[in-house]
Amino acid sequence: RVSVLPCLLAAAAAAAAFGPNDLSDLRRLSAEASALIDRCVSSSPEIPTLENRVADLERETSDPSFWDDPNSPRTKSVNRQLADSSRALGRLRRRE
């Protein structure tokens, strides 16, 4: 699973350390951050793979017995995976 968050944090740290003084520096930094994010997103799973993963996780959570113990490690893990996969899928769809 690839998360864009580390890339965004790296871009923010670069911006803070760089301290752009003029518009050309800001444009260059923006282009570098955009390229970094594009590389991170391009290394993410493909949309059909994520769609299948989300569908599988949703199918699992739709089983009434899944919710017998909402605090179980499995329930928490599946919910976290579903949220993460859904967010990643949304990001990829927005970038299309």
N, CA, C and O atoms as a MOPAC input file, in Angstrom:
PM7 MOZYME 1SCF
protein

 N      0.85000 1    -1.16500 1     0.00000 1
 C      0.00000 1     0.00000 1     0.00000 1
 C      0.89400 1     1.22600 1     0.00000 1
 O      1.80600 1     1.33900 1     0.82000 1
 N      0.63700 1     2.13100 1    -0.90700 1
 C      1.41900 1     3.34800 1    -1.00800 1
 C      0.56200 1     4.51700 1    -0.57200 1
 O     -0.57100 1     4.67100 1    -1.02800 1
 N      1.09400 1     5.32600 1     0.29900 1
 C      0.38800 1     6.49900 1     0.77400 1
 C      1.03600 1     7.75100 1     0.22200 1
 O      2.26100 1     7.84800 1     0.14800 1
 N      0.21500 1     8.70300 1    -0.16200 1
 C      0.72400 1     9.96400 1    -0.67700 1
 C      1.17400 1    10.86300 1     0.47100 1
 O      1.93300 1    11.80700 1     0.25300 1
 N      0.71600 1    10.58300 1     1.69100 1
 C      1.03300 1    11.42700 1     2.83300 1
 C      2.53500 1    11.65100 1     3.01900 1
 O      2.93700 1    12.79800 1     3.21500 1
 N      3.39400 1    10.61300 1     2.97000 1
 C      4.83200 1    10.87800 1     3.11500 1
 C      5.35500 1    11.83000 1     2.04500 1
 O      6.23900 1    12.64300 1     2.31400 1
 N      4.81900 1    11.73100 1     0.84600 1
 C      5.24500 1    12.63500 1    -0.22500 1
 C      4.82900 1    14.06500 1     0.08300 1
 O      5.60300 1    15.00100 1    -0.11900 1
 N      3.60800 1    14.23000 1     0.57100 1
 C      3.13800 1    15.57400 1     0.91300 1
 C      3.95500 1    16.15500 1     2.05600 1
 O      4.28900 1    17.34000 1     2.04800 1
 N      4.27500 1    15.32400 1     3.03400 1
 C      5.08900 1    15.79100 1     4.15100 1
 C      6.48500 1    16.19000 1     3.68400 1
 O      7.03800 1    17.18400 1     4.15500 1
 N      7.05000 1    15.42500 1     2.76900 1
 C      8.37100 1    15.75500 1     2.23700 1
 C      8.32100 1    17.07700 1     1.46900 1
 O      9.23300 1    17.89600 1     1.57700 1
 N      7.26300 1    17.27800 1     0.70000 1
 C      7.11700 1    18.52800 1    -0.04700 1
 C      6.95200 1    19.71200 1     0.91000 1
 O      7.53000 1    20.77700 1     0.68800 1
 N      6.16500 1    19.52600 1     1.97100 1
 C      5.97000 1    20.60200 1     2.94900 1
 C      7.27500 1    20.92200 1     3.67000 1
 O      7.58400 1    22.08900 1     3.91300 1
 N      8.03900 1    19.89200 1     4.01100 1
 C      9.32300 1    20.11600 1     4.68600 1
 C     10.28700 1    20.85600 1     3.76300 1
 O     11.02600 1    21.73600 1     4.20200 1
 N     10.27200 1    20.49400 1     2.49200 1
 C     11.13700 1    21.17900 1     1.53400 1
 C     10.73500 1    22.64800 1     1.41600 1
 O     11.59200 1    23.52900 1     1.34400 1
 N      9.43800 1    22.90200 1     1.39900 1
 C      8.95800 1    24.28300 1     1.29600 1
 C      9.37400 1    25.08900 1     2.52300 1
 O      9.79200 1    26.24100 1     2.40200 1
 N      9.26000 1    24.49000 1     3.69200 1
 C      9.62100 1    25.19000 1     4.92800 1
 C     11.12600 1    25.45800 1     4.98800 1
 O     11.54800 1    26.52900 1     5.42400 1
 N     11.92000 1    24.50800 1     4.56100 1
 C     13.36700 1    24.66300 1     4.59700 1
 C     13.84700 1    25.63200 1     3.52300 1
 O     14.84500 1    26.33000 1     3.70400 1
 N     13.14000 1    25.66800 1     2.42300 1
 C     13.56000 1    26.47700 1     1.28600 1
 C     13.28200 1    27.95600 1     1.51500 1
 O     14.14200 1    28.79300 1     1.24500 1
 N     12.09700 1    28.28900 1     2.00700 1
 C     11.73800 1    29.68300 1     2.25000 1
 C     11.82700 1    30.53200 1     0.99500 1
 O     12.68500 1    31.40900 1     0.90500 1
 N     10.95200 1    30.28600 1     0.01900 1
 C     11.05200 1    30.99800 1    -1.25400 1
 C     11.00400 1    32.51200 1    -1.07100 1
 O     10.18200 1    33.04000 1    -0.32200 1
 N     11.90500 1    33.19300 1    -1.77200 1
 C     12.01200 1    34.64800 1    -1.64900 1
 C     11.34900 1    35.39400 1    -2.79400 1
 O     11.03900 1    36.57900 1    -2.67200 1
 N     11.13300 1    34.71200 1    -3.89400 1
 C     10.48400 1    35.40400 1    -5.00000 1
 C      9.60700 1    34.43600 1    -5.77300 1
 O      9.59700 1    33.23400 1    -5.50600 1
 N      8.88000 1    34.97200 1    -6.72400 1
 C      7.90300 1    34.18700 1    -7.46500 1
 C      8.53700 1    33.04200 1    -8.24700 1
 O      7.95100 1    31.96300 1    -8.33200 1
 N      9.70200 1    33.24800 1    -8.81100 1
 C     10.33900 1    32.18000 1    -9.58600 1
 C     10.73000 1    31.00500 1    -8.68500 1
 O     10.61000 1    29.84700 1    -9.08500 1
 N     11.19700 1    31.30400 1    -7.47300 1
 C     11.52000 1    30.23200 1    -6.52700 1
 C     10.25600 1    29.46900 1    -6.13400 1
 O     10.26600 1    28.24200 1    -6.03400 1
 N      9.18400 1    30.20100 1    -5.91500 1
 C      7.92300 1    29.57000 1    -5.53700 1
 C      7.39900 1    28.68500 1    -6.66500 1
 O      6.90100 1    27.58800 1    -6.41000 1
 N      7.50500 1    29.14900 1    -7.90000 1
 C      7.06700 1    28.34000 1    -9.04700 1
 C      7.88900 1    27.06100 1    -9.15700 1
 O      7.34300 1    25.98300 1    -9.39000 1
 N      9.20800 1    27.18700 1    -8.98700 1
 C     10.08000 1    26.00700 1    -9.06700 1
 C      9.72600 1    25.01600 1    -7.96900 1
 O      9.63000 1    23.81400 1    -8.22100 1
 N      9.53300 1    25.51100 1    -6.76100 1
 C      9.18300 1    24.63900 1    -5.64700 1
 C      7.84400 1    23.95700 1    -5.88600 1
 O      7.68600 1    22.77400 1    -5.58600 1
 N      6.89500 1    24.68500 1    -6.41500 1
 C      5.58400 1    24.12200 1    -6.71900 1
 C      5.69600 1    23.01200 1    -7.76300 1
 O      5.05700 1    21.96800 1    -7.63000 1
 N      6.50300 1    23.23500 1    -8.79600 1
 C      6.70300 1    22.22400 1    -9.83300 1
 C      7.37400 1    20.97700 1    -9.25900 1
 O      7.00800 1    19.85500 1    -9.61000 1
 N      8.34900 1    21.17300 1    -8.38200 1
 C      9.02800 1    20.03100 1    -7.75400 1
 C      8.06500 1    19.24100 1    -6.87500 1
 O      8.07800 1    18.01000 1    -6.89200 1
 N      7.23700 1    19.93300 1    -6.11300 1
 C      6.26400 1    19.25800 1    -5.24500 1
 C      5.24700 1    18.49900 1    -6.08600 1
 O      4.88800 1    17.36700 1    -5.76000 1
 N      4.78500 1    19.11200 1    -7.16000 1
 C      3.82500 1    18.46000 1    -8.04800 1
 C      4.42100 1    17.19400 1    -8.66700 1
 O      3.75200 1    16.16400 1    -8.74900 1
 N      5.67100 1    17.27400 1    -9.09900 1
 C      6.34000 1    16.10000 1    -9.67800 1
 C      6.49300 1    14.99600 1    -8.63900 1
 O      6.31500 1    13.81900 1    -8.95200 1
 N      6.82100 1    15.36800 1    -7.41200 1
 C      6.95700 1    14.38200 1    -6.33300 1
 C      5.63000 1    13.68800 1    -6.06300 1
 O      5.58600 1    12.46700 1    -5.90600 1
 N      4.55900 1    14.45200 1    -6.00800 1
 C      3.23200 1    13.87300 1    -5.77100 1
 C      2.84100 1    12.97200 1    -6.93300 1
 O      2.30200 1    11.88700 1    -6.71300 1
 N      3.10400 1    13.40000 1    -8.17700 1
 C      2.78700 1    12.57300 1    -9.34300 1
 C      3.52000 1    11.23300 1    -9.29100 1
 O      2.94400 1    10.19400 1    -9.61300 1
 N      4.80100 1    11.26100 1    -8.88100 1
 C      5.55500 1    10.00000 1    -8.76800 1
 C      4.93400 1     9.09400 1    -7.71400 1
 O      4.82500 1     7.88500 1    -7.91600 1
 N      4.52900 1     9.67100 1    -6.59900 1
 C      3.92300 1     8.86900 1    -5.53300 1
 C      2.59300 1     8.27700 1    -5.98100 1
 O      2.31300 1     7.10400 1    -5.73500 1
 N      1.78200 1     9.08900 1    -6.63500 1
 C      0.47800 1     8.61100 1    -7.09100 1
 C      0.64700 1     7.56400 1    -8.17300 1
 O     -0.10300 1     6.58800 1    -8.20800 1
 N      1.62100 1     7.74600 1    -9.06100 1
 C      1.81200 1     6.77800 1   -10.13700 1
 C      2.29300 1     5.43300 1    -9.60700 1
 O      2.13600 1     4.41200 1   -10.27500 1
 N      2.87900 1     5.42400 1    -8.41000 1
 C      3.32600 1     4.15600 1    -7.82800 1
 C      2.22100 1     3.49300 1    -7.01700 1
 O      2.41400 1     2.40400 1    -6.47800 1
 N      1.06600 1     4.14200 1    -6.92600 1
 C     -0.07500 1     3.57500 1    -6.20700 1
 C     -0.72200 1     2.47900 1    -7.05000 1
 O     -0.51500 1     2.41500 1    -8.26200 1
 N     -1.50200 1     1.62000 1    -6.40400 1
 C     -2.20400 1     0.58200 1    -7.16200 1
 C     -3.12700 1     1.21300 1    -8.20400 1
 O     -3.59900 1     2.33700 1    -8.02900 1
 N     -3.37300 1     0.49300 1    -9.26800 1
 C     -4.26500 1     0.95400 1   -10.32000 1
 C     -5.70500 1     1.02300 1    -9.80700 1
 O     -6.06400 1     0.36300 1    -8.83200 1
 N     -6.51300 1     1.82700 1   -10.47800 1
 C     -7.90200 1     2.02100 1   -10.06400 1
 C     -8.67200 1     0.70300 1    -9.99600 1
 O     -9.34400 1     0.46500 1    -8.99200 1
 N     -8.61100 1    -0.17300 1   -11.02000 1
 C     -9.38000 1    -1.42600 1   -10.91300 1
 C     -8.96600 1    -2.28200 1    -9.71000 1
 O     -9.80500 1    -2.93700 1    -9.09100 1
 N     -7.68000 1    -2.27300 1    -9.38700 1
 C     -7.21000 1    -3.03300 1    -8.23000 1
 C     -7.82500 1    -2.48300 1    -6.94900 1
 O     -8.28300 1    -3.24200 1    -6.09500 1
 N     -7.83100 1    -1.15600 1    -6.82300 1
 C     -8.42100 1    -0.53900 1    -5.63200 1
 C     -9.93200 1    -0.72600 1    -5.59600 1
 O    -10.50300 1    -0.95500 1    -4.53000 1
 N    -10.58100 1    -0.63100 1    -6.74800 1
 C    -12.03100 1    -0.85900 1    -6.78700 1
 C    -12.37700 1    -2.25500 1    -6.29300 1
 O    -13.32900 1    -2.43500 1    -5.53500 1
 N    -11.59600 1    -3.24400 1    -6.72900 1
 C    -11.83000 1    -4.62100 1    -6.27000 1
 C    -11.57800 1    -4.75300 1    -4.77600 1
 O    -12.32400 1    -5.43000 1    -4.07000 1
 N    -10.53300 1    -4.10700 1    -4.30500 1
 C    -10.21300 1    -4.17300 1    -2.86800 1
 C    -11.33300 1    -3.54600 1    -2.03800 1
 O    -11.76500 1    -4.11800 1    -1.03700 1
 N    -11.79900 1    -2.37000 1    -2.45600 1
 C    -12.89100 1    -1.70500 1    -1.73800 1
 C    -14.14500 1    -2.57500 1    -1.75600 1
 O    -14.81900 1    -2.71200 1    -0.73500 1
 N    -14.46100 1    -3.16000 1    -2.90300 1
 C    -15.64600 1    -4.02800 1    -3.00100 1
 C    -15.53000 1    -5.22800 1    -2.06000 1
 O    -16.49400 1    -5.58900 1    -1.38600 1
 N    -14.34400 1    -5.84300 1    -2.01900 1
 C    -14.13700 1    -6.98700 1    -1.12200 1
 C    -14.30600 1    -6.58100 1     0.34300 1
 O    -14.95400 1    -7.28500 1     1.11700 1
 N    -13.72500 1    -5.45700 1     0.71000 1
 C    -13.82100 1    -4.99900 1     2.10200 1
 C    -15.25800 1    -4.60500 1     2.45500 1
 O    -15.72600 1    -4.87900 1     3.56100 1
 N    -15.94900 1    -3.96700 1     1.52200 1
 C    -17.35400 1    -3.60900 1     1.76900 1
 C    -18.21400 1    -4.86100 1     1.92100 1
 O    -19.12100 1    -4.90400 1     2.75100 1
 N    -17.92100 1    -5.87100 1     1.11600 1
 C    -18.65700 1    -7.14000 1     1.21900 1
 C    -18.43200 1    -7.75600 1     2.60300 1
 O    -19.36300 1    -8.27300 1     3.22100 1
 N    -17.20400 1    -7.69300 1     3.07400 1
 C    -16.89700 1    -8.23100 1     4.40000 1
 C    -17.63900 1    -7.46600 1     5.49700 1
 O    -18.17100 1    -8.07200 1     6.42700 1
 N    -17.67400 1    -6.14000 1     5.38800 1
 C    -18.33600 1    -5.34600 1     6.42800 1
 C    -19.85900 1    -5.44100 1     6.35000 1
 O    -20.54800 1    -5.08700 1     7.30600 1
 N    -20.38900 1    -5.91200 1     5.22400 1
 C    -21.84700 1    -6.03800 1     5.11000 1
 C    -22.37100 1    -7.31500 1     5.76300 1
 O    -23.58100 1    -7.47200 1     5.93000 1
 N    -21.48400 1    -8.21300 1     6.12700 1
 C    -21.89300 1    -9.43600 1     6.83100 1
 C    -22.24400 1    -9.05400 1     8.26700 1
 O    -21.39700 1    -8.51600 1     8.98100 1
 N    -23.47900 1    -9.32300 1     8.70400 1
 C    -23.87800 1    -8.92200 1    10.06200 1
 C    -22.96200 1    -9.45800 1    11.16100 1
 O    -22.77900 1    -8.79500 1    12.18200 1
 N    -22.39100 1   -10.63400 1    10.97100 1
 C    -21.52100 1   -11.19300 1    12.01200 1
 C    -20.20800 1   -10.40400 1    12.13900 1
 O    -19.52600 1   -10.48900 1    13.16000 1
 N    -19.86400 1    -9.64700 1    11.11000 1
 C    -18.65200 1    -8.82700 1    11.16100 1
 C    -18.71600 1    -7.85100 1    12.33000 1
 O    -17.69500 1    -7.52900 1    12.93600 1
 N    -19.91900 1    -7.38700 1    12.63900 1
 C    -20.10300 1    -6.36000 1    13.66800 1
 C    -20.39200 1    -6.93500 1    15.05300 1
 O    -20.72300 1    -6.18600 1    15.97200 1
 N    -20.27000 1    -8.26500 1    15.21800 1
 C    -20.50500 1    -8.87000 1    16.53300 1
 C    -19.60200 1    -8.26500 1    17.59900 1
 O    -20.02900 1    -8.05200 1    18.73400 1
 N    -18.37300 1    -7.99400 1    17.23700 1
 C    -17.43500 1    -7.35200 1    18.16500 1
 C    -16.77300 1    -6.18200 1    17.44400 1
 O    -15.72800 1    -6.34900 1    16.81500 1
 N    -17.38100 1    -4.99500 1    17.53600 1
 C    -16.84800 1    -3.85500 1    16.80000 1
 C    -15.45500 1    -3.41200 1    17.24400 1
 O    -14.79700 1    -2.64800 1    16.54000 1
 N    -15.00800 1    -3.88000 1    18.39200 1
 C    -13.67800 1    -3.50300 1    18.88400 1
 C    -12.61900 1    -4.56400 1    18.63800 1
 O    -11.49000 1    -4.44100 1    19.11100 1
 N    -12.98100 1    -5.60800 1    17.89700 1
 C    -12.00000 1    -6.65700 1    17.62500 1
 C    -10.90000 1    -6.10900 1    16.71400 1
 O    -11.14000 1    -5.20000 1    15.92000 1
 N     -9.70800 1    -6.66400 1    16.83300 1
 C     -8.61700 1    -6.21600 1    15.96300 1
 C     -8.96300 1    -6.37400 1    14.47200 1
 O     -8.60500 1    -5.52800 1    13.65200 1
 N     -9.66000 1    -7.46100 1    14.13500 1
 C    -10.02500 1    -7.68600 1    12.72600 1
 C    -10.99100 1    -6.60300 1    12.23300 1
 O    -10.81600 1    -6.07400 1    11.13600 1
 N    -11.99800 1    -6.27400 1    13.02800 1
 C    -12.96200 1    -5.24500 1    12.63700 1
 C    -12.26000 1    -3.90500 1    12.45000 1
 O    -12.49800 1    -3.20300 1    11.46800 1
 N    -11.40100 1    -3.55800 1    13.38900 1
 C    -10.67200 1    -2.29500 1    13.28700 1
 C     -9.76700 1    -2.28100 1    12.05800 1
 O     -9.68900 1    -1.27600 1    11.35100 1
 N     -9.08800 1    -3.39100 1    11.80600 1
 C     -8.18100 1    -3.48000 1    10.67300 1
 C     -8.93300 1    -3.34800 1     9.34500 1
 O     -8.50200 1    -2.61200 1     8.45700 1
 N    -10.03900 1    -4.05000 1     9.21300 1
 C    -10.81200 1    -3.99700 1     7.97300 1
 C    -11.36800 1    -2.59700 1     7.76000 1
 O    -11.33100 1    -2.07800 1     6.64400 1
 N    -11.88000 1    -1.98900 1     8.81200 1
 C    -12.40300 1    -0.62300 1     8.68100 1
 C    -11.30500 1     0.36200 1     8.27100 1
 O    -11.53500 1     1.24600 1     7.44600 1
 N    -10.12600 1     0.20500 1     8.84500 1
 C     -8.99700 1     1.07500 1     8.49900 1
 C     -8.58800 1     0.84800 1     7.03700 1
 O     -8.35400 1     1.80300 1     6.29600 1
 N     -8.50700 1    -0.41700 1     6.63300 1
 C     -8.14400 1    -0.73200 1     5.24900 1
 C     -9.18300 1    -0.18700 1     4.27100 1
 O     -8.83700 1     0.32400 1     3.20600 1
 N    -10.44600 1    -0.29900 1     4.63800 1
 C    -11.51300 1     0.20900 1     3.77700 1
 C    -11.41000 1     1.72900 1     3.64100 1
 O    -11.52600 1     2.26400 1     2.53900 1
 N    -11.19500 1     2.41100 1     4.74300 1
 C    -11.06700 1     3.87600 1     4.70500 1
 C     -9.85200 1     4.28400 1     3.87400 1
 O     -9.95100 1     5.18100 1     3.03600 1
 N     -8.71100 1     3.63800 1     4.09600 1
 C     -7.48400 1     3.97400 1     3.36300 1
 C     -7.64200 1     3.70200 1     1.86100 1
 O     -7.25300 1     4.52100 1     1.02700 1
 N     -8.21200 1     2.55100 1     1.53500 1
 C     -8.39300 1     2.19300 1     0.12300 1
 C     -9.38300 1     3.12200 1    -0.55800 1
 O     -9.18300 1     3.50800 1    -1.71000 1
 N    -10.44300 1     3.48300 1     0.13900 1
 C    -11.43800 1     4.40200 1    -0.43100 1
 C    -10.83500 1     5.77800 1    -0.68800 1
 O    -11.09200 1     6.39300 1    -1.72300 1
 N    -10.02900 1     6.25800 1     0.26100 1
 C     -9.35500 1     7.55900 1     0.07100 1
 C     -8.39200 1     7.51000 1    -1.10800 1
 O     -8.36400 1     8.42700 1    -1.93000 1
 N     -7.60400 1     6.44400 1    -1.19200 1
 C     -6.64500 1     6.30100 1    -2.29900 1
 C     -7.37500 1     6.24500 1    -3.63600 1
 O     -6.93800 1     6.85300 1    -4.61300 1
 N     -8.47500 1     5.52400 1    -3.67600 1
 C     -9.26000 1     5.42400 1    -4.89600 1
 C     -9.79500 1     6.79700 1    -5.29700 1
 O     -9.74800 1     7.16700 1    -6.47000 1
 N    -10.29400 1     7.54000 1    -4.33700 1
 C    -10.78600 1     8.88500 1    -4.61900 1
 C     -9.69600 1     9.79000 1    -5.16600 1
 O     -9.92800 1    10.54000 1    -6.11300 1
 N     -8.50200 1     9.72400 1    -4.57200 1
 C     -7.38200 1    10.53500 1    -5.05600 1
 C     -7.02400 1    10.18200 1    -6.50000 1
 O     -6.81100 1    11.06500 1    -7.33100 1
 N     -6.96200 1     8.87800 1    -6.78500 1
 C     -6.60800 1     8.45700 1    -8.13800 1
 C     -7.66800 1     8.89000 1    -9.13900 1
 O     -7.33500 1     9.32200 1   -10.24300 1
 N     -8.92200 1     8.78100 1    -8.77400 1
 C     -9.99600 1     9.19400 1    -9.69000 1
 C     -9.94200 1    10.69700 1    -9.94900 1
 O    -10.20500 1    11.13500 1   -11.06800 1
 N     -9.61200 1    11.48100 1    -8.94800 1
 C     -9.52000 1    12.93800 1    -9.13600 1
 C     -8.35800 1    13.30700 1   -10.04900 1
 O     -8.41000 1    14.33000 1   -10.73200 1
 N     -7.31300 1    12.48800 1   -10.06900 1
 C     -6.12400 1    12.79900 1   -10.87700 1
 C     -6.29200 1    12.36600 1   -12.32900 1
 O     -5.47300 1    12.71800 1   -13.17700 1
 N     -7.34200 1    11.60800 1   -12.62200 1
 C     -7.55100 1    11.15200 1   -14.00600 1
 C     -7.92300 1    12.31200 1   -14.90000 1
 O     -8.13800 1    12.12500 1   -16.09800 1

